Every structure is written in structure tokens, then in C-alpha cells.
Amino acid sequence: MAAGSGTKTAAAGRLYDIVVFGASGFTGQFVVEEVARAAAAAAGEGQLYGGRLRWAVAGRSREKLRAVLERAAERLGKAAPGEEVGVLLCDVGDAGSLAAMARQTRLVLNCVGPYRFFGEPVVEACVENGASCIDISGEPQFLEGMYLKYNEKAAEKGVYIVGSCGFDSIPADMGVLYTKDKLKGTLTAVESFLSVKSGPEGVAVHDGTWKSAVYGLADEDSLKKLRKQIGYAPVPVVGAKLKKRGFLFYSPEFKEYCITFMGSDGSVVKRTQRYLHTELQQTPVQYGAYVTLGGLGSVLKLMFMGMLFLLLVKFNFGRKLLTKYPKFFSGGYFTEEGPTQKQMDGTSFTMTFFGEGYSEGQDPQKGKPNVKICTEVKGPEPGYIATPIAMVQAGLSLLEDRASLPKRGGVYSPGAAFSKTKLIDRLNKRGVEFSVISKPEV
């Protein structure tokens, strides 16, 4: 797959295809490893300009950045990366350094969170200096705030700002599109169920994600105001209305208790469906997101922790406690050290999608849905294996499937940006696998 001549011209003025910003952070180090893997594959397949992915790492400390590159080389069984990988010194608090970084690359993979505090300067630098930007934010307020402020400017500059390109929004958003693609007829509603399985060592998540959740929940009212400001057109309900489930319920399919998924997936999928409906006149899909919990013991533990969390998050001193002692308040789930290699090796996820709709020739506005489909997305440990894979493959789609991106630049959700690209094929090849479990039964 050779890059088109147009892409070469765009790249000619820039030193790098990709810069990983925040490369020495906890998640950043895994993204660096994944880019190194992609660069080795590109060299092997001669895909990019002369078979090279030109990339760099960026952050505040040259020593830490070199150490991250050495770690990646060691883990990939290669000699330490030579001069071919650039090292850029850059600080989120220094606008000049961000602008210099953005001017040198076609795409920034931004790993510096919580994005509500550190995300906007990077988006602004990229938009002003003609670089596209991908992040892994699960913070609706940040994502939709960037849409309000930068969508028009990004469109003028022809750059793409795509948020939430990690776990769990890529599996959810692309999973709905995959389900729609596989149903013969019109898909009108989907429910997804996330299950995370761990080995004997259990599961752990780095506390950066915990902080984002604390500040996000504390500031929910601002999100409502922001949405009013954007003035979204309501997405029409096509077909039978998807029934809302209670917050906690028992699922006969999984033989487990489930709760409503509290992450950003619902809002991300809704933004994609709104875009596909208004811009491409596609039938919008209704969506509900849930997560499986297990038995009654897990439910009681979660309810106790959840009530404590919701109580503390309302007050300033409570938020300080939550962010200072993540391990204690999350029952050992969120830690300052993040997961061990053993924990990551033993963990995997499955997201199951139950879709319903109307067979070809049936009018979705009349009668009950008469076809069903079940699909799933499976993958390795979500936070630090699947997320870097999703982020880097989204980046490669942005660079290589350029002709399949939306015609105008702008601020997009993953599904809106990548619905016509080869992103799902790319993810399948890297072990985040999309498949149909059961075909429609009329």
C-alpha cells in the first residue's frame, strides 16, 4: 500500500509523521513501544514513504525520554534506537515549546492527562500549527469543549483532532459501526456489555484514570451547560425505542449482575451517530452501555465504594482524600504504581454487542424490530496494551487512510473520523478482534 503523492507533499515540510507527547508518562511508555512496533512493521512492509515511519518522542526530560526509548528497544528485542527517533523537549506549560513540536510533525499522539487540565494547550498548538492530534481522553467535558472551541478552526486548517482513541471508546464506537455493517437491514439499537477478566494476580489501573473520574464527576453541571452552548440538534429515535435498564440488574445472558457503564462511551457513540445522521444521512443507532460485575459479593463491595466516592467527590476536602489515597478508596483497584507486567499478561476484555433492527425492505418506523445480531470485540489488557494499540492504529489510519477521512478537518469522535477507513482491519491484525457471534434470526 504505497502512500499517495499528495501525502508525500504534505509530509515533505515536516520532519516527523508522529510525535508521542508525554512519552515518559505511565501510559506514554507503552504508546512509545507500540509506535516502535509499527515503525518496524512499516520498514518491513515498505508501507510509508520509502518504508519509514518517521517519529519522535516529546516530554520535559531528555534523560527520561532516552530511557523510555531504551526500554522499548529492549522489550522488542532490538538494539537501542539510534538517531532515527527524534527527542523533543517540550512542556505543556510552555506554549512556545508546544508550537515548535506541532510544527515539526503531521500528528501528535497526546498522552498527557488529565486532559481537563493539560489537554487544551496541546489541541490549540496543533490547530494553530497545522498538525493533527489524537488523545485517549475519557472526559466528555474536555472532548466536547474542544469541539465547541476548535472545530471550525481545525476545519479551516485541514487538521483532524480526534479524542477518546483508547480503551474503551474505540471498541465501543467502532463496535457499534461494525455491528451496523454486519446486520443485513437497518440497525436501530445496540446494547454493549463490557467484561474484564483477570488472572490470579488481579487487575490494577494507574491512578491517572482515577483522577480524571474524580474531577469529571465533581464537575457534571458544567457539562450540561456546555452542551446547551453547543446547541446539539436532538438525534431522532428510529425504530422501537431502546428501553433504559435500571442502574443495577441481573443479566440472564451473562448470569451476572450488571450496572450502567459510567464512562464516556455513551456520549462518544452519540456524537458519532449524530455526525453520521446529519452529515451522511445514515440511520442513527440508539445505544446503551453496561458492564458486568459478577456475583452479589462484587455488587455489595462496589455499592459501598460507589456511595463513599459519590459522597466525597462533592466536597473539596473529599476530592483531596480521593486523589491522595486512590488505592484505599478504590479497594486496591487504582494504584500509583499501576499494574505489574504479570497483572497485564493475565488480563483481557470482551465487549459484547446485542443489536436489533429491521430486515431489508422493512420500514423501521413501523412495527417491531424483526432481526437481531450479536457481535463482540475482544482484546488484551485494556489500559496499557489495548489502549496503545487503539491509539497508534487510529494514528496510522489518520496518516495512511487520508482519502477515507471526513472531507473537512475538524474535531471528531473516533467513529465519525474513521467510519470509512481501515481502522477495524488494522485493530484485528494487532489483536483487538471484531467478530460476529450470532447472525440475525428473523
Tab-separated table of C-alpha atoms in Angstrom:
chain	number	residue	atom	x	y	z
A	1	MET	CA	0.000	0.000	0.000
A	2	ALA	CA	2.019	2.973	-1.182
A	3	ALA	CA	1.211	6.416	0.151
A	4	GLY	CA	-0.245	8.729	-2.476
A	5	SER	CA	1.820	11.586	-3.872
A	6	GLY	CA	-0.448	14.102	-2.077
A	7	THR	CA	0.566	12.605	1.256
A	8	LYS	CA	4.236	12.883	0.358
A	9	THR	CA	3.886	16.584	-0.368
A	10	ALA	CA	2.084	17.185	2.941
A	11	ALA	CA	4.822	15.298	4.751
A	12	ALA	CA	7.676	16.985	2.907
A	13	GLY	CA	7.685	20.089	5.078
A	14	ARG	CA	7.594	18.157	8.350
A	15	LEU	CA	10.379	16.199	9.989
A	16	TYR	CA	8.107	13.589	11.579
A	17	ASP	CA	4.949	11.635	10.851
A	18	ILE	CA	4.208	11.043	14.558
A	19	VAL	CA	5.351	12.630	17.811
A	20	VAL	CA	4.403	10.899	21.092
A	21	PHE	CA	3.916	13.723	23.641
A	22	GLY	CA	4.149	12.680	27.291
A	23	ALA	CA	6.231	9.701	26.180
A	24	SER	CA	7.815	9.139	29.591
A	25	GLY	CA	4.467	9.077	31.457
A	26	PHE	CA	2.918	5.812	32.627
A	27	THR	CA	0.725	5.302	29.547
A	28	GLY	CA	3.151	7.132	27.240
A	29	GLN	CA	5.865	4.482	27.671
A	30	PHE	CA	3.507	1.793	26.319
A	31	VAL	CA	2.462	4.021	23.401
A	32	VAL	CA	6.165	4.503	22.540
A	33	GLU	CA	6.614	0.718	22.464
A	34	GLU	CA	3.604	0.372	20.146
A	35	VAL	CA	4.878	3.108	17.767
A	36	ALA	CA	8.296	1.384	17.696
A	37	ARG	CA	6.488	-1.841	16.731
A	38	ALA	CA	4.554	-0.018	13.981
A	39	ALA	CA	7.765	1.595	12.688
A	40	ALA	CA	9.466	-1.814	12.481
A	41	ALA	CA	6.418	-3.222	10.626
A	42	ALA	CA	6.379	-0.246	8.235
A	43	ALA	CA	10.062	-0.785	7.465
A	44	GLY	CA	9.384	-4.464	6.827
A	45	GLU	CA	6.417	-3.828	4.523
A	46	GLY	CA	7.738	-0.680	2.853
A	47	GLN	CA	4.367	0.922	3.522
A	48	LEU	CA	5.235	4.503	4.334
A	49	TYR	CA	7.469	6.914	2.440
A	50	GLY	CA	10.371	4.688	1.481
A	51	GLY	CA	9.272	2.215	4.155
A	52	ARG	CA	9.945	4.547	7.060
A	53	LEU	CA	7.725	5.862	9.811
A	54	ARG	CA	9.498	9.000	10.962
A	55	TRP	CA	8.765	9.571	14.618
A	56	ALA	CA	9.868	11.314	17.780
A	57	VAL	CA	9.201	11.360	21.500
A	58	ALA	CA	8.473	14.573	23.408
A	59	GLY	CA	8.455	15.494	27.092
A	60	ARG	CA	10.233	17.527	29.743
A	61	SER	CA	13.301	15.395	30.463
A	62	ARG	CA	15.784	14.226	27.843
A	63	GLU	CA	17.102	11.515	30.223
A	64	LYS	CA	13.638	10.075	30.837
A	65	LEU	CA	12.809	10.134	27.123
A	66	ARG	CA	16.042	8.301	26.226
A	67	ALA	CA	15.316	5.757	28.988
A	68	VAL	CA	11.821	5.125	27.563
A	69	LEU	CA	13.284	4.558	24.077
A	70	GLU	CA	15.846	2.141	25.510
A	71	ARG	CA	13.126	0.264	27.423
A	72	ALA	CA	11.031	-0.050	24.244
A	73	ALA	CA	14.041	-1.340	22.259
A	74	GLU	CA	14.849	-3.858	24.980
A	75	ARG	CA	11.258	-5.130	25.132
A	76	LEU	CA	11.158	-5.501	21.344
A	77	GLY	CA	14.496	-7.328	21.368
A	78	LYS	CA	16.264	-4.666	19.317
A	79	ALA	CA	19.418	-2.660	19.757
A	80	ALA	CA	18.750	0.768	21.322
A	81	PRO	CA	17.090	3.148	18.849
A	82	GLY	CA	19.644	5.323	17.116
A	83	GLU	CA	19.325	8.802	15.735
A	84	GLU	CA	16.282	7.834	13.662
A	85	VAL	CA	13.947	8.565	16.606
A	86	GLY	CA	13.803	12.273	17.438
A	87	VAL	CA	13.820	13.543	21.029
A	88	LEU	CA	11.977	16.846	21.575
A	89	LEU	CA	11.974	18.804	24.818
A	90	CYS	CA	8.506	20.137	25.383
A	91	ASP	CA	6.396	21.238	28.369
A	92	VAL	CA	2.613	21.538	28.470
A	93	GLY	CA	3.059	24.832	30.384
A	94	ASP	CA	5.263	26.348	27.650
A	95	ALA	CA	3.220	27.370	24.595
A	96	GLY	CA	6.353	28.065	22.528
A	97	SER	CA	7.653	24.515	23.001
A	98	LEU	CA	4.240	23.052	22.080
A	99	ALA	CA	4.092	25.169	18.906
A	100	ALA	CA	7.633	24.062	17.956
A	101	MET	CA	6.628	20.413	18.438
A	102	ALA	CA	3.418	20.785	16.390
A	103	ARG	CA	5.273	22.492	13.502
A	104	GLN	CA	7.613	19.508	13.143
A	105	THR	CA	5.050	16.727	12.813
A	106	ARG	CA	1.956	15.652	10.921
A	107	LEU	CA	0.393	14.051	14.001
A	108	VAL	CA	0.727	14.361	17.774
A	109	LEU	CA	-0.290	11.405	19.976
A	110	ASN	CA	-1.067	13.243	23.218
A	111	CYS	CA	-0.610	11.103	26.358
A	112	VAL	CA	-0.579	13.956	28.915
A	113	GLY	CA	-3.673	13.809	31.156
A	114	PRO	CA	-5.920	14.524	32.986
A	115	TYR	CA	-6.921	16.263	29.770
A	116	ARG	CA	-9.260	18.713	31.501
A	117	PHE	CA	-6.118	20.310	33.000
A	118	PHE	CA	-3.476	19.691	30.338
A	119	GLY	CA	-5.268	18.879	27.072
A	120	GLU	CA	-6.290	22.221	25.602
A	121	PRO	CA	-2.816	23.798	25.143
A	122	VAL	CA	-1.834	20.779	23.016
A	123	VAL	CA	-5.002	20.961	20.882
A	124	GLU	CA	-4.510	24.703	20.411
A	125	ALA	CA	-0.845	24.302	19.394
A	126	CYS	CA	-1.756	21.567	16.900
A	127	VAL	CA	-4.626	23.511	15.326
A	128	GLU	CA	-2.593	26.742	15.083
A	129	ASN	CA	0.423	24.966	13.583
A	130	GLY	CA	-1.258	22.560	11.188
A	131	ALA	CA	-0.735	19.216	12.967
A	132	SER	CA	-3.465	16.651	13.630
A	133	CYS	CA	-3.869	15.358	17.188
A	134	ILE	CA	-5.149	12.152	18.784
A	135	ASP	CA	-5.722	11.601	22.507
A	136	ILE	CA	-7.107	8.889	24.790
A	137	SER	CA	-9.360	11.096	26.909
A	138	GLY	CA	-12.439	9.592	28.527
A	139	GLU	CA	-13.582	13.031	29.725
A	140	PRO	CA	-16.741	14.196	27.870
A	141	GLN	CA	-16.348	17.744	29.144
A	142	PHE	CA	-12.893	18.079	27.622
A	143	LEU	CA	-13.860	16.303	24.373
A	144	GLU	CA	-16.993	18.375	23.777
A	145	GLY	CA	-15.314	21.582	24.973
A	146	MET	CA	-12.635	21.119	22.304
A	147	TYR	CA	-15.385	20.611	19.699
A	148	LEU	CA	-17.037	23.890	20.707
A	149	LYS	CA	-13.792	25.889	20.669
A	150	TYR	CA	-11.722	24.383	17.857
A	151	ASN	CA	-13.963	22.563	15.358
A	152	GLU	CA	-14.236	25.459	12.896
A	153	LYS	CA	-10.580	26.451	13.136
A	154	ALA	CA	-9.421	22.833	12.664
A	155	ALA	CA	-11.685	22.561	9.598
A	156	GLU	CA	-10.130	25.743	8.123
A	157	LYS	CA	-6.629	24.383	8.728
A	158	GLY	CA	-7.494	20.910	7.393
A	159	VAL	CA	-6.353	19.138	10.574
A	160	TYR	CA	-8.130	16.368	12.492
A	161	ILE	CA	-8.491	16.431	16.272
A	162	VAL	CA	-9.773	13.019	17.375
A	163	GLY	CA	-10.373	12.385	21.077
A	164	SER	CA	-11.029	9.188	23.073
A	165	CYS	CA	-8.927	6.925	20.823
A	166	GLY	CA	-8.141	4.397	23.541
A	167	PHE	CA	-9.979	1.823	25.576
A	168	ASP	CA	-12.882	1.844	25.991
A	169	SER	CA	-14.255	4.282	23.436
A	170	ILE	CA	-12.618	2.751	20.328
A	171	PRO	CA	-14.067	-0.752	20.973
A	172	ALA	CA	-17.473	0.777	21.826
A	173	ASP	CA	-17.712	3.309	18.993
A	174	MET	CA	-16.169	1.148	16.261
A	175	GLY	CA	-18.028	-1.888	17.660
A	176	VAL	CA	-21.388	-0.203	17.036
A	177	LEU	CA	-20.290	0.641	13.461
A	178	TYR	CA	-19.081	-2.936	12.928
A	179	THR	CA	-22.431	-4.311	14.186
A	180	LYS	CA	-24.285	-1.955	11.849
A	181	ASP	CA	-22.122	-3.075	8.939
A	182	LYS	CA	-22.754	-6.780	9.650
A	183	LEU	CA	-26.556	-6.588	10.002
A	184	LYS	CA	-28.405	-7.155	6.747
A	185	GLY	CA	-31.040	-4.450	7.021
A	186	THR	CA	-31.254	-1.386	9.278
A	187	LEU	CA	-29.683	-1.472	12.748
A	188	THR	CA	-31.675	0.762	15.121
A	189	ALA	CA	-30.468	-0.116	18.647
A	190	VAL	CA	-27.429	-1.659	20.363
A	191	GLU	CA	-26.550	-2.515	23.936
A	192	SER	CA	-22.927	-3.269	24.828
A	193	PHE	CA	-21.695	-5.248	27.831
A	194	LEU	CA	-18.083	-4.933	28.931
A	195	SER	CA	-16.452	-7.836	30.823
A	196	VAL	CA	-12.882	-7.642	32.115
A	197	LYS	CA	-11.265	-10.921	33.157
A	198	SER	CA	-8.124	-11.079	35.272
A	199	GLY	CA	-5.628	-13.766	36.220
A	200	PRO	CA	-4.541	-14.814	39.734
A	201	GLU	CA	-2.677	-11.507	40.177
A	202	GLY	CA	-5.865	-9.427	39.781
A	203	VAL	CA	-6.320	-6.126	37.931
A	204	ALA	CA	-4.787	-2.712	38.573
A	205	VAL	CA	-5.126	0.672	36.888
A	206	HIS	CA	-2.764	3.643	37.171
A	207	ASP	CA	-4.265	6.416	39.307
A	208	GLY	CA	-4.244	8.980	36.447
A	209	THR	CA	-7.542	7.470	35.270
A	210	TRP	CA	-8.921	7.710	38.823
A	211	LYS	CA	-8.094	11.442	38.982
A	212	SER	CA	-9.917	12.069	35.699
A	213	ALA	CA	-13.016	10.320	37.117
A	214	VAL	CA	-12.876	12.307	40.390
A	215	TYR	CA	-12.712	15.694	38.661
A	216	GLY	CA	-15.169	14.686	35.938
A	217	LEU	CA	-17.917	13.649	38.370
A	218	ALA	CA	-17.312	16.689	40.555
A	219	ASP	CA	-17.993	18.962	37.594
A	220	GLU	CA	-21.013	17.320	35.956
A	221	ASP	CA	-23.105	20.512	35.969
A	222	SER	CA	-20.610	22.296	33.713
A	223	LEU	CA	-21.077	19.540	31.117
A	224	LYS	CA	-24.818	20.266	30.939
A	225	LYS	CA	-24.097	23.996	30.415
A	226	LEU	CA	-21.506	23.196	27.755
A	227	ARG	CA	-23.974	21.037	25.813
A	228	LYS	CA	-26.536	23.841	25.933
A	229	GLN	CA	-23.899	26.178	24.495
A	230	ILE	CA	-23.086	23.768	21.643
A	231	GLY	CA	-26.825	23.520	20.926
A	232	TYR	CA	-26.850	19.922	19.668
A	233	ALA	CA	-29.763	19.015	17.411
A	234	PRO	CA	-31.608	16.065	19.004
A	235	VAL	CA	-30.815	12.715	17.362
A	236	PRO	CA	-34.096	11.202	16.113
A	237	VAL	CA	-35.213	7.852	17.516
A	238	VAL	CA	-35.705	5.420	14.623
A	239	GLY	CA	-37.436	2.090	15.212
A	240	ALA	CA	-38.629	0.788	18.585
A	241	LYS	CA	-37.323	2.921	21.457
A	242	LEU	CA	-34.490	1.229	23.344
A	243	LYS	CA	-35.682	0.604	26.915
A	244	LYS	CA	-33.457	2.074	29.599
A	245	ARG	CA	-32.414	-0.533	32.166
A	246	GLY	CA	-32.137	0.142	35.880
A	247	PHE	CA	-28.740	1.161	37.231
A	248	LEU	CA	-28.224	-2.396	38.580
A	249	PHE	CA	-29.785	-5.526	37.056
A	250	TYR	CA	-29.203	-9.258	36.593
A	251	SER	CA	-28.342	-10.413	33.070
A	252	PRO	CA	-29.556	-13.922	32.132
A	253	GLU	CA	-27.164	-13.904	29.105
A	254	PHE	CA	-24.080	-13.463	31.294
A	255	LYS	CA	-25.522	-14.933	34.537
A	256	GLU	CA	-24.004	-11.924	36.310
A	257	TYR	CA	-25.113	-8.639	37.798
A	258	CYS	CA	-24.516	-5.616	35.556
A	259	ILE	CA	-24.543	-1.851	36.006
A	260	THR	CA	-24.784	1.108	33.672
A	261	PHE	CA	-21.299	1.914	32.371
A	262	MET	CA	-20.224	5.250	33.868
A	263	GLY	CA	-17.508	6.047	31.295
A	264	SER	CA	-17.649	8.297	28.248
A	265	ASP	CA	-18.797	5.635	25.745
A	266	GLY	CA	-22.462	6.692	25.696
A	267	SER	CA	-21.588	10.288	24.850
A	268	VAL	CA	-18.888	9.319	22.312
A	269	VAL	CA	-21.195	6.922	20.426
A	270	LYS	CA	-23.969	9.542	20.457
A	271	ARG	CA	-21.642	12.136	18.907
A	272	THR	CA	-20.694	9.667	16.171
A	273	GLN	CA	-24.307	8.745	15.463
A	274	ARG	CA	-25.287	12.432	15.338
A	275	TYR	CA	-22.489	13.129	12.844
A	276	LEU	CA	-23.331	10.133	10.616
A	277	HIS	CA	-27.006	11.126	10.654
A	278	THR	CA	-26.591	14.855	9.970
A	279	GLU	CA	-23.589	14.704	7.605
A	280	LEU	CA	-24.046	11.343	5.829
A	281	GLN	CA	-27.840	10.855	6.241
A	282	GLN	CA	-27.375	7.444	7.883
A	283	THR	CA	-29.989	5.949	10.224
A	284	PRO	CA	-28.893	6.794	13.795
A	285	VAL	CA	-28.441	3.903	16.234
A	286	GLN	CA	-29.678	4.122	19.845
A	287	TYR	CA	-27.114	2.902	22.360
A	288	GLY	CA	-26.869	1.692	25.952
A	289	ALA	CA	-23.556	0.790	27.639
A	290	TYR	CA	-23.231	-1.630	30.572
A	291	VAL	CA	-20.538	-3.500	32.457
A	292	THR	CA	-20.751	-6.966	34.034
A	293	LEU	CA	-19.855	-7.179	37.729
A	294	GLY	CA	-20.127	-10.808	38.785
A	295	GLY	CA	-21.993	-12.126	41.821
A	296	LEU	CA	-23.691	-10.479	44.779
A	297	GLY	CA	-20.427	-10.043	46.736
A	298	SER	CA	-18.942	-7.867	43.973
A	299	VAL	CA	-22.168	-5.840	43.841
A	300	LEU	CA	-22.185	-5.091	47.585
A	301	LYS	CA	-18.488	-4.115	47.585
A	302	LEU	CA	-18.992	-1.832	44.583
A	303	MET	CA	-22.124	-0.207	46.024
A	304	PHE	CA	-20.348	0.589	49.289
A	305	MET	CA	-17.326	2.066	47.482
A	306	GLY	CA	-19.553	3.891	45.000
A	307	MET	CA	-21.623	5.587	47.706
A	308	LEU	CA	-18.483	6.677	49.537
A	309	PHE	CA	-17.000	8.002	46.288
A	310	LEU	CA	-20.144	9.987	45.363
A	311	LEU	CA	-20.311	11.457	48.864
A	312	LEU	CA	-16.655	12.555	48.935
A	313	VAL	CA	-16.481	13.831	45.354
A	314	LYS	CA	-18.959	16.645	46.200
A	315	PHE	CA	-16.540	18.382	48.590
A	316	ASN	CA	-13.103	19.864	48.085
A	317	PHE	CA	-11.543	18.018	51.050
A	318	GLY	CA	-13.221	14.785	49.833
A	319	ARG	CA	-11.658	15.154	46.386
A	320	LYS	CA	-8.265	15.729	48.028
A	321	LEU	CA	-8.682	12.500	50.026
A	322	LEU	CA	-9.788	10.541	46.953
A	323	THR	CA	-6.842	11.687	44.841
A	324	LYS	CA	-4.330	11.259	47.699
A	325	TYR	CA	-5.356	7.683	48.595
A	326	PRO	CA	-6.612	6.098	45.365
A	327	LYS	CA	-5.704	2.544	46.434
A	328	PHE	CA	-7.692	2.755	49.671
A	329	PHE	CA	-10.827	4.349	48.191
A	330	SER	CA	-10.923	2.074	45.122
A	331	GLY	CA	-10.467	-1.172	47.045
A	332	GLY	CA	-6.949	-1.620	45.657
A	333	TYR	CA	-8.025	-1.255	42.030
A	334	PHE	CA	-6.354	2.110	41.247
A	335	THR	CA	-2.724	2.476	42.354
A	336	GLU	CA	0.077	4.999	41.991
A	337	GLU	CA	2.346	2.270	40.582
A	338	GLY	CA	-0.168	0.952	38.036
A	339	PRO	CA	-0.345	-2.742	37.078
A	340	THR	CA	2.594	-5.149	37.120
A	341	GLN	CA	3.596	-6.993	33.946
A	342	LYS	CA	2.080	-10.193	35.409
A	343	GLN	CA	-1.238	-8.455	36.040
A	344	MET	CA	-1.281	-7.113	32.479
A	345	ASP	CA	-0.412	-10.507	30.996
A	346	GLY	CA	-3.298	-12.116	32.889
A	347	THR	CA	-5.965	-9.557	31.989
A	348	SER	CA	-8.242	-9.335	28.934
A	349	PHE	CA	-11.546	-7.762	27.936
A	350	THR	CA	-14.608	-8.690	25.917
A	351	MET	CA	-17.227	-6.189	24.782
A	352	THR	CA	-20.405	-7.909	23.583
A	353	PHE	CA	-22.918	-6.054	21.408
A	354	PHE	CA	-26.579	-7.038	21.140
A	355	GLY	CA	-28.112	-5.286	18.152
A	356	GLU	CA	-31.657	-5.210	16.818
A	357	GLY	CA	-33.209	-3.735	13.730
A	358	TYR	CA	-35.348	-4.249	10.671
A	359	SER	CA	-34.717	-6.600	7.758
A	360	GLU	CA	-34.199	-5.244	4.245
A	361	GLY	CA	-37.430	-3.831	2.858
A	362	GLN	CA	-38.977	-3.375	6.335
A	363	ASP	CA	-39.859	0.200	7.338
A	364	PRO	CA	-38.086	0.924	10.663
A	365	GLN	CA	-40.829	3.435	11.518
A	366	LYS	CA	-43.458	0.695	11.506
A	367	GLY	CA	-43.800	-2.365	13.707
A	368	LYS	CA	-41.345	-4.151	15.982
A	369	PRO	CA	-37.692	-4.927	15.165
A	370	ASN	CA	-37.514	-8.304	13.393
A	371	VAL	CA	-33.765	-9.017	13.181
A	372	LYS	CA	-31.105	-9.415	15.855
A	373	ILE	CA	-27.347	-9.715	15.778
A	374	CYS	CA	-24.656	-10.332	18.376
A	375	THR	CA	-21.044	-9.223	17.825
A	376	GLU	CA	-18.030	-8.834	20.068
A	377	VAL	CA	-14.718	-7.055	20.387
A	378	LYS	CA	-12.061	-8.990	22.315
A	379	GLY	CA	-8.637	-7.847	23.279
A	380	PRO	CA	-5.705	-7.945	25.701
A	381	GLU	CA	-5.390	-5.947	28.941
A	382	PRO	CA	-7.416	-2.779	28.304
A	383	GLY	CA	-5.457	0.083	29.861
A	384	TYR	CA	-1.863	-0.339	28.747
A	385	ILE	CA	-1.919	-2.945	25.962
A	386	ALA	CA	-5.229	-2.397	24.118
A	387	THR	CA	-5.192	1.409	24.583
A	388	PRO	CA	-1.759	1.946	22.933
A	389	ILE	CA	-2.777	-0.430	20.115
A	390	ALA	CA	-6.022	1.528	19.555
A	391	MET	CA	-4.277	4.919	19.737
A	392	VAL	CA	-1.425	4.001	17.362
A	393	GLN	CA	-3.666	2.223	14.840
A	394	ALA	CA	-6.015	5.249	14.872
A	395	GLY	CA	-2.931	7.383	14.187
A	396	LEU	CA	-1.858	5.190	11.268
A	397	SER	CA	-5.409	5.326	9.869
A	398	LEU	CA	-5.277	9.115	10.061
A	399	LEU	CA	-1.946	9.206	8.209
A	400	GLU	CA	-2.441	6.415	5.683
A	401	ASP	CA	-6.206	6.271	5.003
A	402	ARG	CA	-6.330	10.015	4.367
A	403	ALA	CA	-8.711	9.743	1.402
A	404	SER	CA	-11.266	7.940	3.597
A	405	LEU	CA	-11.372	10.559	6.380
A	406	PRO	CA	-14.183	13.155	6.514
A	407	LYS	CA	-13.688	15.711	3.707
A	408	ARG	CA	-13.129	18.587	6.140
A	409	GLY	CA	-10.801	18.713	9.088
A	410	GLY	CA	-12.379	19.321	12.489
A	411	VAL	CA	-12.850	17.900	15.974
A	412	TYR	CA	-14.249	14.370	15.690
A	413	SER	CA	-15.192	11.297	17.709
A	414	PRO	CA	-13.386	8.100	16.563
A	415	GLY	CA	-16.374	6.640	14.687
A	416	ALA	CA	-17.024	9.913	12.863
A	417	ALA	CA	-13.378	10.203	11.794
A	418	PHE	CA	-12.684	6.553	10.989
A	419	SER	CA	-16.010	5.034	9.829
A	420	LYS	CA	-14.733	4.666	6.241
A	421	THR	CA	-11.086	3.861	6.981
A	422	LYS	CA	-9.366	0.505	7.522
A	423	LEU	CA	-9.132	1.002	11.296
A	424	ILE	CA	-11.088	-2.169	12.191
A	425	ASP	CA	-8.834	-4.272	9.889
A	426	ARG	CA	-5.762	-2.711	11.489
A	427	LEU	CA	-7.048	-3.458	15.009
A	428	ASN	CA	-7.874	-7.061	14.075
A	429	LYS	CA	-4.278	-7.571	12.913
A	430	ARG	CA	-2.967	-6.247	16.236
A	431	GLY	CA	-5.110	-8.499	18.446
A	432	VAL	CA	-8.128	-6.270	19.150
A	433	GLU	CA	-10.545	-8.557	17.337
A	434	PHE	CA	-14.019	-7.782	15.984
A	435	SER	CA	-16.288	-10.750	15.179
A	436	VAL	CA	-19.911	-11.788	14.665
A	437	ILE	CA	-21.143	-14.242	17.320
A	438	SER	CA	-24.633	-14.875	16.005
A	439	LYS	CA	-26.332	-13.883	12.775
A	440	PRO	CA	-29.807	-12.312	12.587
A	441	GLU	CA	-32.735	-14.551	13.390
A	442	VAL	CA	-35.925	-13.261	11.835
